[in-house]
Short mmCIF file of C-alpha atoms in Angstrom, two decimals:
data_model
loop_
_atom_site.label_atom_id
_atom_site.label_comp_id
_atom_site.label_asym_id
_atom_site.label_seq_id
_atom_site.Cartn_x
_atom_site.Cartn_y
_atom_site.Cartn_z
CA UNK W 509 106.00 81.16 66.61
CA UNK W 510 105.99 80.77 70.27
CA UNK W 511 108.53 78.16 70.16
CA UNK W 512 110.50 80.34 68.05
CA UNK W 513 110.19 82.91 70.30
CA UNK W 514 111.67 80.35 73.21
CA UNK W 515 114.49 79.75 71.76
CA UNK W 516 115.09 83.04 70.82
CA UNK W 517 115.16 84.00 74.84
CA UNK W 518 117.53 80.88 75.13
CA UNK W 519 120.33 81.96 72.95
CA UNK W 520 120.15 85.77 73.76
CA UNK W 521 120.39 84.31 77.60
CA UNK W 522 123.27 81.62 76.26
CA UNK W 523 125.25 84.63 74.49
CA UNK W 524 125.52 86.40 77.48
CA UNK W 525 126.63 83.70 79.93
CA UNK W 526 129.78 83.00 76.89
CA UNK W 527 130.65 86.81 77.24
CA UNK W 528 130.92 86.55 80.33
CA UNK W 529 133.11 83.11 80.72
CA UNK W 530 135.88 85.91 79.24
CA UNK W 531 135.59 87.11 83.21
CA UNK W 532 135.46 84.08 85.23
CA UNK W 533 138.72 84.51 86.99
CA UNK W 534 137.07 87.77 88.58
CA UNK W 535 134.16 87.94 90.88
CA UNK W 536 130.94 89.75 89.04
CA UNK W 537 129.43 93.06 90.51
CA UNK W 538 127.51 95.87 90.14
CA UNK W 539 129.81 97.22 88.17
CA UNK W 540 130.24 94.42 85.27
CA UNK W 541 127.86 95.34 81.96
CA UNK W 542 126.85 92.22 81.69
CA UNK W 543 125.24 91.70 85.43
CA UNK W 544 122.10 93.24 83.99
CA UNK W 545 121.33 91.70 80.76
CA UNK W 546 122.37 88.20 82.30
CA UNK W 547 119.49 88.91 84.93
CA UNK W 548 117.06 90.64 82.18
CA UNK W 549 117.86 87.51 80.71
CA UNK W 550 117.07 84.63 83.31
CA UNK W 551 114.08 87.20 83.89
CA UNK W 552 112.44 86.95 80.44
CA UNK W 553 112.75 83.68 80.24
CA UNK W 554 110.67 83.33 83.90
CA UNK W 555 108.19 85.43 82.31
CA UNK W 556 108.07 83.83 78.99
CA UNK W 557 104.92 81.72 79.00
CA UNK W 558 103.54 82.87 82.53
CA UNK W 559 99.92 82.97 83.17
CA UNK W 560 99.46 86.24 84.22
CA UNK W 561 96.05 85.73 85.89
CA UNK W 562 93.32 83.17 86.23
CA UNK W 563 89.58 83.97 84.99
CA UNK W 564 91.24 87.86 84.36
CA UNK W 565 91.22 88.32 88.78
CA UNK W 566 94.74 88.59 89.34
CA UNK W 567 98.20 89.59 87.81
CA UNK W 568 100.85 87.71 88.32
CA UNK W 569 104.42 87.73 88.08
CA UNK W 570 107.13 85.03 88.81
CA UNK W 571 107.80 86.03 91.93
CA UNK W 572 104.56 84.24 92.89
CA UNK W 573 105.37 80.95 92.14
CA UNK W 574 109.34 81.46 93.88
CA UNK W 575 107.44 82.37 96.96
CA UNK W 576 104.57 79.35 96.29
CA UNK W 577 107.50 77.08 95.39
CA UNK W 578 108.55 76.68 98.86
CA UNK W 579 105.30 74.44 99.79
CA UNK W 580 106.56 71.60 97.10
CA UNK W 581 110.55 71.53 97.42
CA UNK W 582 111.89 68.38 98.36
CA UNK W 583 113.73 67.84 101.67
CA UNK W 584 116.77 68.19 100.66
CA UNK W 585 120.23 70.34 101.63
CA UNK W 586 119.23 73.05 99.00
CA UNK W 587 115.94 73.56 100.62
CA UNK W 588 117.06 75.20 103.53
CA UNK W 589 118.59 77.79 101.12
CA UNK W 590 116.00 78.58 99.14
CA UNK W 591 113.62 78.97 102.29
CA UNK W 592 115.97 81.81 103.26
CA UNK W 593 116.36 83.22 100.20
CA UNK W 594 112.90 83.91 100.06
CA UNK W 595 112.62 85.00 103.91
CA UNK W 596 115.57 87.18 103.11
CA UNK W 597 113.83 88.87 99.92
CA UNK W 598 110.92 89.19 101.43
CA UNK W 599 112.05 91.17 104.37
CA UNK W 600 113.68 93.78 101.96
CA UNK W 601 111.62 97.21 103.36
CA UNK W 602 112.92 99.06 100.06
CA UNK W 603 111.02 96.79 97.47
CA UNK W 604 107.34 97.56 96.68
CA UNK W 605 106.29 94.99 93.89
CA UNK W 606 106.07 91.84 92.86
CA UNK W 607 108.57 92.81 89.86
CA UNK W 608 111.70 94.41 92.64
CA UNK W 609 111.22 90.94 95.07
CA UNK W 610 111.80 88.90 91.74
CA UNK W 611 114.70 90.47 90.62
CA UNK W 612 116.10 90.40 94.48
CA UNK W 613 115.45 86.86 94.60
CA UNK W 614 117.23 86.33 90.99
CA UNK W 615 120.13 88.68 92.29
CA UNK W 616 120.49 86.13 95.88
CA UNK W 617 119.90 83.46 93.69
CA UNK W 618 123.04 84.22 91.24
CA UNK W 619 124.94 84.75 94.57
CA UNK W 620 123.97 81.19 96.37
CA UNK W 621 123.89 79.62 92.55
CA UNK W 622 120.03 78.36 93.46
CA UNK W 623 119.04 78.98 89.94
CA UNK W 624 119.11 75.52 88.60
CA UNK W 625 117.67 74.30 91.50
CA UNK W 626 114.88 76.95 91.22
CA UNK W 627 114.05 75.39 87.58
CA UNK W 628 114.73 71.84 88.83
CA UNK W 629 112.25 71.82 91.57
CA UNK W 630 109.33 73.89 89.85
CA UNK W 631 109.64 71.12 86.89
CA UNK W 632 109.44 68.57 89.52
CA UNK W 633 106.60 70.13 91.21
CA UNK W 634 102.90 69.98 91.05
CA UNK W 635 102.47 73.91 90.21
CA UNK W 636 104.69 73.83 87.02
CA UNK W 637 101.25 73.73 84.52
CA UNK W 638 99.12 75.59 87.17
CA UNK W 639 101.71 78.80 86.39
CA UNK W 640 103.13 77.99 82.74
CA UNK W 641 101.56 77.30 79.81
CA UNK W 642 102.79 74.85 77.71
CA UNK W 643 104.86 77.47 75.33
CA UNK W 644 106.75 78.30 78.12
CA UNK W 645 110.57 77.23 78.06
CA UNK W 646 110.40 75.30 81.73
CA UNK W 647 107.24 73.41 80.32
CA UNK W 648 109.77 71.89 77.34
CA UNK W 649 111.67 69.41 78.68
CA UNK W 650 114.48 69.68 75.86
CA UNK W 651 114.35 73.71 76.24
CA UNK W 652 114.59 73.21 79.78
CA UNK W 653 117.40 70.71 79.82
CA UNK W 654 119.59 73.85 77.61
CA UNK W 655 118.25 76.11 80.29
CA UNK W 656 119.60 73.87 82.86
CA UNK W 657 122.51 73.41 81.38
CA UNK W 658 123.21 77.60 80.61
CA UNK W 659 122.71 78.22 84.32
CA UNK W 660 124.91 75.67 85.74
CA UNK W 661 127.45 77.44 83.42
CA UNK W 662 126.38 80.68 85.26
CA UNK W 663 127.15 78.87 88.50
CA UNK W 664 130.92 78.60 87.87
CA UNK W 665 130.83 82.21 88.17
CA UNK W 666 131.61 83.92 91.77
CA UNK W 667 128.72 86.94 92.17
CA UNK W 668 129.20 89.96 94.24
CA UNK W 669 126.39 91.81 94.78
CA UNK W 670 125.37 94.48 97.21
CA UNK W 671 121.58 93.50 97.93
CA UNK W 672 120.92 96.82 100.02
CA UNK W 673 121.78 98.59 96.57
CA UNK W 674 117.79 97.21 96.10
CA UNK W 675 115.57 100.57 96.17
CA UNK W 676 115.26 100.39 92.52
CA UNK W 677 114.49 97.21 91.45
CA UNK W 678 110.81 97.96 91.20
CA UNK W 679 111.95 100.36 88.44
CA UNK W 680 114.67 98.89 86.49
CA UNK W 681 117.78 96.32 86.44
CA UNK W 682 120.27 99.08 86.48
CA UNK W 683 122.47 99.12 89.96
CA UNK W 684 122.80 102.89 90.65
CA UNK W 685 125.81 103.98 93.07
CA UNK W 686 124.76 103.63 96.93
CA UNK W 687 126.63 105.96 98.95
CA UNK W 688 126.56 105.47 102.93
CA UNK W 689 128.08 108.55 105.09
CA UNK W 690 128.22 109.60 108.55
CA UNK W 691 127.48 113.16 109.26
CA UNK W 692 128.74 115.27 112.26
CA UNK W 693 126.17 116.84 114.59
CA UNK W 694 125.72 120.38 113.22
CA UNK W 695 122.69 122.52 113.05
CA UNK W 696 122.36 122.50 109.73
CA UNK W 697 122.50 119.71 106.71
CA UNK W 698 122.02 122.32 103.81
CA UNK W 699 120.40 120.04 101.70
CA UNK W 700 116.86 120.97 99.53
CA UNK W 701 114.98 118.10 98.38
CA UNK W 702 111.65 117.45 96.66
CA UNK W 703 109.28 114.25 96.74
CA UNK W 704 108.84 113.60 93.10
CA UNK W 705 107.06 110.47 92.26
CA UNK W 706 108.08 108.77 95.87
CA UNK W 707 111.52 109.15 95.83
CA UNK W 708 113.47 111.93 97.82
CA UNK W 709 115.02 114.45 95.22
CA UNK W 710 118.30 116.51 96.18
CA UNK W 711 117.18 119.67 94.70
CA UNK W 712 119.68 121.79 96.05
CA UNK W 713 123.04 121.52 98.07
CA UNK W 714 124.12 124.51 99.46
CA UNK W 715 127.84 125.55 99.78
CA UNK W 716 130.29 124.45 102.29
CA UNK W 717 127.56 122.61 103.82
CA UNK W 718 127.96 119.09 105.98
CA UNK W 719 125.92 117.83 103.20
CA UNK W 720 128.20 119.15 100.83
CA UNK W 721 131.13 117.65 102.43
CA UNK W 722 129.43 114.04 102.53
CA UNK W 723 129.42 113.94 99.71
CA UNK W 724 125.71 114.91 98.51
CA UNK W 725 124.81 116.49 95.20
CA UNK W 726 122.08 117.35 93.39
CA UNK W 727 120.02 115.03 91.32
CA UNK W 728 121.11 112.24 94.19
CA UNK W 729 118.14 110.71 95.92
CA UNK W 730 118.15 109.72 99.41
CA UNK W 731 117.85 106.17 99.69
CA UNK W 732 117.60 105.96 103.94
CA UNK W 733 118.08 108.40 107.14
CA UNK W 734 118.74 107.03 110.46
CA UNK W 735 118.30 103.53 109.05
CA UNK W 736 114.51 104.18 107.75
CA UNK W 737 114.14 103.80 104.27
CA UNK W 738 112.57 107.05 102.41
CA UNK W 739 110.24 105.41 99.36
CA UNK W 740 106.76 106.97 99.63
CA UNK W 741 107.95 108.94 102.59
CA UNK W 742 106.77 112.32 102.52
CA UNK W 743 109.69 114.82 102.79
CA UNK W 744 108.15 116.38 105.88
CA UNK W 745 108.83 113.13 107.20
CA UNK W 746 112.71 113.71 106.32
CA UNK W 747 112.49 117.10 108.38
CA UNK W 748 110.99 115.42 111.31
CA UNK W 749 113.69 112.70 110.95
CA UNK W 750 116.77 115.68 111.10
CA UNK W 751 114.53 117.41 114.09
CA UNK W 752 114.31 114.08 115.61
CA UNK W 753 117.91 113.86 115.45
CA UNK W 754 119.51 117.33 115.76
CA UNK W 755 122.92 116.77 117.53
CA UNK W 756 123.49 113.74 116.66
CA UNK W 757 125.53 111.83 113.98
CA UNK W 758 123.33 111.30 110.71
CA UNK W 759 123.39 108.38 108.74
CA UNK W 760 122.72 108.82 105.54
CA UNK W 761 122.74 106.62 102.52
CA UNK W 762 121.58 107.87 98.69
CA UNK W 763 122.29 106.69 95.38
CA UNK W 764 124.03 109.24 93.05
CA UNK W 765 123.10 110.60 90.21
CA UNK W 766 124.96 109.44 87.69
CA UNK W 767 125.85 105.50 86.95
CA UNK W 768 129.86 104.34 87.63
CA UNK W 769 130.28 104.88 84.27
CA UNK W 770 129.28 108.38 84.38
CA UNK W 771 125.84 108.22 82.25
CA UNK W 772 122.90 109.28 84.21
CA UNK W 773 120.79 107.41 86.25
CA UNK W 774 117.69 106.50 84.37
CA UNK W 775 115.03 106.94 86.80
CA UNK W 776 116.60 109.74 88.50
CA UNK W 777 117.39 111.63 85.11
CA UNK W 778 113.52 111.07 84.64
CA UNK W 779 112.58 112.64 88.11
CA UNK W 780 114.71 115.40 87.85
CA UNK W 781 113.08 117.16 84.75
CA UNK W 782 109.95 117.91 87.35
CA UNK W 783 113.03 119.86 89.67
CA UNK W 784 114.72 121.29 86.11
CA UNK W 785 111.28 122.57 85.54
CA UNK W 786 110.86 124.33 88.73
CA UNK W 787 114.18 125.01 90.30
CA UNK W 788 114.49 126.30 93.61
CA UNK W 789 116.87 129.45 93.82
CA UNK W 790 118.55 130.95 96.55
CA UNK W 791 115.91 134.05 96.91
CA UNK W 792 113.53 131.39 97.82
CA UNK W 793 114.17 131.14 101.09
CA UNK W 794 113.35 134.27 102.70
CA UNK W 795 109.61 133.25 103.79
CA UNK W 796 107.71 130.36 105.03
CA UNK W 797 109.59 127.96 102.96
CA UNK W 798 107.65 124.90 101.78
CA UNK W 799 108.72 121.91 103.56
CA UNK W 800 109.67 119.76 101.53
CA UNK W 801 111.96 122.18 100.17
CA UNK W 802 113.90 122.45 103.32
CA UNK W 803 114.81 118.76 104.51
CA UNK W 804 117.92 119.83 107.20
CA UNK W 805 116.61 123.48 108.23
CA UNK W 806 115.57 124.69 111.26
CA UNK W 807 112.27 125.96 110.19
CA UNK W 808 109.19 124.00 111.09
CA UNK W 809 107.36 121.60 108.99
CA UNK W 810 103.72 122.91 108.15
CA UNK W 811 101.84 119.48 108.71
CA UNK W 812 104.33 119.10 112.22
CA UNK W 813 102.14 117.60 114.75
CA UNK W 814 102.41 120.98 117.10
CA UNK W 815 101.75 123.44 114.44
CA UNK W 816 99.45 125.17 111.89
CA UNK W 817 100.38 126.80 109.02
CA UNK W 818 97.99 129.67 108.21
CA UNK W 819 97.61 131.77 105.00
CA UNK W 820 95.38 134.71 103.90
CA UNK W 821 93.58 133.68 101.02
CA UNK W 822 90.66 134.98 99.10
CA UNK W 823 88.15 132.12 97.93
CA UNK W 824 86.15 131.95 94.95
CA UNK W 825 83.81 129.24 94.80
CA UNK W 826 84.25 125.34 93.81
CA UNK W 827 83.24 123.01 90.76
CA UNK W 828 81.94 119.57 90.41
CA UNK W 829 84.13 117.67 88.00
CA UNK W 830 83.15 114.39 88.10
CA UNK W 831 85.09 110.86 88.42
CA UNK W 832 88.71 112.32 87.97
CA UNK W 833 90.07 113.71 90.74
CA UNK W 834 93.41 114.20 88.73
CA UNK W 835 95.49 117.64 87.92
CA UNK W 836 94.74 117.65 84.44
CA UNK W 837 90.94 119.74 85.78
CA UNK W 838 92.68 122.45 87.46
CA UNK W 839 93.39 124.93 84.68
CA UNK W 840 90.35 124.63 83.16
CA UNK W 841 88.42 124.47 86.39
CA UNK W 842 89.77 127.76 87.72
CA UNK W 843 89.00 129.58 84.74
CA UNK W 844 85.59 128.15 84.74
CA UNK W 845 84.87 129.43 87.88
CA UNK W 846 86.41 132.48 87.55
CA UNK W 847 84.15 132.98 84.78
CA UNK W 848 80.68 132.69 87.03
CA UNK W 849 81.56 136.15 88.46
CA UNK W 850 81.00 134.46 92.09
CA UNK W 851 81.41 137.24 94.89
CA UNK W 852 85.36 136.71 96.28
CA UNK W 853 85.20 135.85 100.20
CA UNK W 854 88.38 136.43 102.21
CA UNK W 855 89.37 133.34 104.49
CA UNK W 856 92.32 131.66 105.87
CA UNK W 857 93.60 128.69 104.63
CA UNK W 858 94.44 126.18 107.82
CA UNK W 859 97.43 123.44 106.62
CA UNK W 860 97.25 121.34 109.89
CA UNK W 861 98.94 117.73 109.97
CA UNK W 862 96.17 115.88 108.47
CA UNK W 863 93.55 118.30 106.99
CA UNK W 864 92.76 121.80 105.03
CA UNK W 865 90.96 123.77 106.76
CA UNK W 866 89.32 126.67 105.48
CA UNK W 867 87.58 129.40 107.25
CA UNK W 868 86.03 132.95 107.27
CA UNK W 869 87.58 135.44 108.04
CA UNK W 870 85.41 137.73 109.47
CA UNK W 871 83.37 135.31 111.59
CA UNK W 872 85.46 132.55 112.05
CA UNK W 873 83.41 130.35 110.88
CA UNK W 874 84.31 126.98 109.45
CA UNK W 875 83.47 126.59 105.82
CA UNK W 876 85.16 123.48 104.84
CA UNK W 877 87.34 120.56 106.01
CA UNK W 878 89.18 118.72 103.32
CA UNK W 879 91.54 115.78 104.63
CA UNK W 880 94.62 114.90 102.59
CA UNK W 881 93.12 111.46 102.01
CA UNK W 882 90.66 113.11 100.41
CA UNK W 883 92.52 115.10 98.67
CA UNK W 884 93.73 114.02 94.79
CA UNK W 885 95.59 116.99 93.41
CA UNK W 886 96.50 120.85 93.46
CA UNK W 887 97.50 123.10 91.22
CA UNK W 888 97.69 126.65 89.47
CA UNK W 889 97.59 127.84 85.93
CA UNK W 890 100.44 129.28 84.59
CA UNK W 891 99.14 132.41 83.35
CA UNK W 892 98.11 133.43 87.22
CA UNK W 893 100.29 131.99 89.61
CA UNK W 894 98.62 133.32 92.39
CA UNK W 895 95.55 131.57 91.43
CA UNK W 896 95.72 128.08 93.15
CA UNK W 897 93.26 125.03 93.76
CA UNK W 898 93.03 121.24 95.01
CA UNK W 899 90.51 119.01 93.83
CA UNK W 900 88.77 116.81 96.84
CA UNK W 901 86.14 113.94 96.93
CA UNK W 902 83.41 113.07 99.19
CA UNK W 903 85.18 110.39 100.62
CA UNK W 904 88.95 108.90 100.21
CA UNK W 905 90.50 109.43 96.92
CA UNK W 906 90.83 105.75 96.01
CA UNK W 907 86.92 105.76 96.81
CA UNK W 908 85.37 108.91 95.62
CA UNK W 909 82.85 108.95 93.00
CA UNK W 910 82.56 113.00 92.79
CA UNK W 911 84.89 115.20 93.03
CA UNK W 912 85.18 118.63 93.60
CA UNK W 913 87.30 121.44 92.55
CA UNK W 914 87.80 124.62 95.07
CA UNK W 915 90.01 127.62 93.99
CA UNK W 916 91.53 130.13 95.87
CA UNK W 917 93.49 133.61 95.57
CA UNK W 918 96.67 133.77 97.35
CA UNK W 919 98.32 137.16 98.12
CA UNK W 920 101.38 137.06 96.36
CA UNK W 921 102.69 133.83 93.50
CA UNK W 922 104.81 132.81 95.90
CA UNK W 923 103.04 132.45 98.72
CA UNK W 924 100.77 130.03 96.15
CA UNK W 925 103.90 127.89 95.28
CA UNK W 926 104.66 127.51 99.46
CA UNK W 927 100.80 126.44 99.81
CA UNK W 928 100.73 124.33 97.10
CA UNK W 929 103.86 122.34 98.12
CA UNK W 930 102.61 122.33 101.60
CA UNK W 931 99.00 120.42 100.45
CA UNK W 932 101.12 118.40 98.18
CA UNK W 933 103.06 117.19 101.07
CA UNK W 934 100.34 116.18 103.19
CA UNK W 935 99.13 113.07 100.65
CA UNK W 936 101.25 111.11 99.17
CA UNK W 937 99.09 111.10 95.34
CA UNK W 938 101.45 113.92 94.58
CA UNK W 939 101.12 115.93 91.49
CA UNK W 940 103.72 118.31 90.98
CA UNK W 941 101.92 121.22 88.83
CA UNK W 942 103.48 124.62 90.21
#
């Protein structure tokens, strides 16, 4: 079965390589449909037989043995190449697993045609059976010889590729649109976006803007500002990025939407249904606006460095709930408590840069400090908006053992959603229930 399965990888991989000979007088890029199922192609067949970890401690993926490979190559003129492939890949700032610096290195690869000499040198090498098992196509020799022999034929072909268009890789083969403008100094951007899932989320562009004019719009993610790229950045960090830079020219660079062929985006499509659910609107934006709602506004960030955010609040008590620490024990939690009748104490809730602080109101005194790393998740039930609560654990949230569940009253629903946002914006575990 396995060896069926082999050359079943083989001849889906061969197919593509002959639909693509119909191009070979043109250079391939992004653009060309068959760029991605060539490289899910070479990719599957790099997985096929992989040992994915030894004695169950570790999970591998191929990208472990291109970077390991470099310790057995020959020295020959190809090495030279491959050592800088590597270097190069691994030097990409936008890639975050093992899965986006494979497909980088298979991208470079296609580019420098180091592909055969990739499965070459790992047959030659003393690691081949320490990462394949024998199934595995570059364990065969004949299967390997076809291999070999499909890649060289992907060699005649002249790759284009734009290897800064790299910030999704970890997610999927598909090459969104990468935009790159230059806007004027103005005061300014116009431009609303959410963190959703660690990527930067236009949520809004507002008319006539500079942002509008750069070409911005919404469902785009922003990809890098000033030359720092914004995966698992906090969009506070975006505002302090514009403030940073007010009067200057912005660089900007974001992926669109939509794909060149007009079909949406996968993974941004996927993001967006968390903005679809809970659009921003104009009338938003006449209070202490949630920050990252307001990337490109004057108004201050709540977790700023200089500045507090504080909120009347009324506070009802808190709830053990265990070993998750996730959203899904909000509702239930503040309707639990509610429930125990406890006697409502008015405090202020304290959003400084790195902690919640809550306090009483009448003496002042400190009743609790949570810090965002301790903090796993906040949320409200949808039946009272106004109702809010995070859940905290005695130590770090990658740590913590018990966690706890405090709810509060805020004085109007939309003072909830600001707070909300603005704990949600101090850790990066973000779960967007508002």
């Amino acid at each position: 079965m396995t060896a069926l399965q082999a050359e079943i990888r083989l001849n889906s991989l061969k197919s593509v390589v002959f639909r693509l000979e119909s191009s070979i007088n043109k250079p391939v890029g992004d653009e060309n449909v068959l760029l991605a199922p060539l490289c899910d192609g070479i990719e599957a067949i790099f997985r096929f037989g992989l040992k994915s970890s030894v004695f169950g401690l570790k999970k591998w993926d191929y990208w472990c043995w291109l970077e390991a490979l470099i310790d057995y190559l020959p020295n020959d003129r190809q090495k030279l190449a491959y050592i800088h492939t590597v270097t190069f890949v691994k030097s990409c700032k936008k890639i975050n697993s093992y899965q986006g610096y494979g497909r980088q290195f298979i991208r470079l690869a296609l580019m420098k045609g180091l592909l055969p000499y990739t499965v070459q040198s790992l047959a030659n090498s003393a690691i081949l059976k320490y990462w394949y098992s024998d199934s595995a196509v570059v364990r065969d020799k004949v299967m390997r010889e076809m291999l070999l022999e499909i890649l060289k034929e992907v060699n005649e072909h002249v790759f284009t590729l734009d290897l800064k268009n790299c910030s999704f890789l970890d997610e999927t083969w598909l090459i969104p649109v990468l935009r790159h403008v230059d806007i004027v100094p103005c005061k300014q951007l116009g431009l609303i976006v959410r963190t959703v899932n660690g990527r930067v989320m236009v949520a809004h562009v507002r008319k006539n803007s500079a942002a509008e004019d750069a070409g911005i719009a919404y469902g785009d993610t922003l990809d890098e500002l000033v030359g720092i790229a914004l995966h698992k950045t906090t969009a506070s960090k975006v505002v302090d990025l514009l403030k940073r830079n007010t009067g200057r020219p912005v660089s900007c660079t974001f992926v669109k939407g939509k794909l060149s062929t007009g079909q949406l985006f996968p993974p941004s499509a996927e993001r967006m249904t968390v903005i679809t659910a809970d659009p921003y609107t104009e009338e938003d934006n006449d209070f202490g606006k949630a920050p990252q709602q307001l990337a490109g506004f004057e108004e201050t960030p709540v977790h700023a460095s200089d500045t507090i955010a504080k909120y009347t609040a009324t506070y009802y008590g808190k709830l053990a709930v265990g070993e998750d620490g996730g959203v899904a024990v909000i509702e239930d939690s503040i309707l639990d408590i509610l429930k125990q009748n406890n006697k409502p104490k008015p405090v202020f809730l304290n959003l400084t840069e790195t902690n919640i602080v809550v306090t009483d109101q009448a003496t002042s005194k400190v009743l609790g400090i949570h810090s965002f790393t301790e903090t796993s998740s906040c949320g409200r039930r949808a039946d009272r908006k106004e109702m809010i609560a995070f859940v905290s654990g005695e130590t770090t949230c990658t740590m913590a053992k018990n966690f706890y569940c405090y709810v509060f009253e805020m004085t109007t629903e939309r003072i909830a959603k600001v707070v909300l946002y603005s704990i949600a914006d101090g850790f990066l575990r973000t779960v967007w229930f508002v």
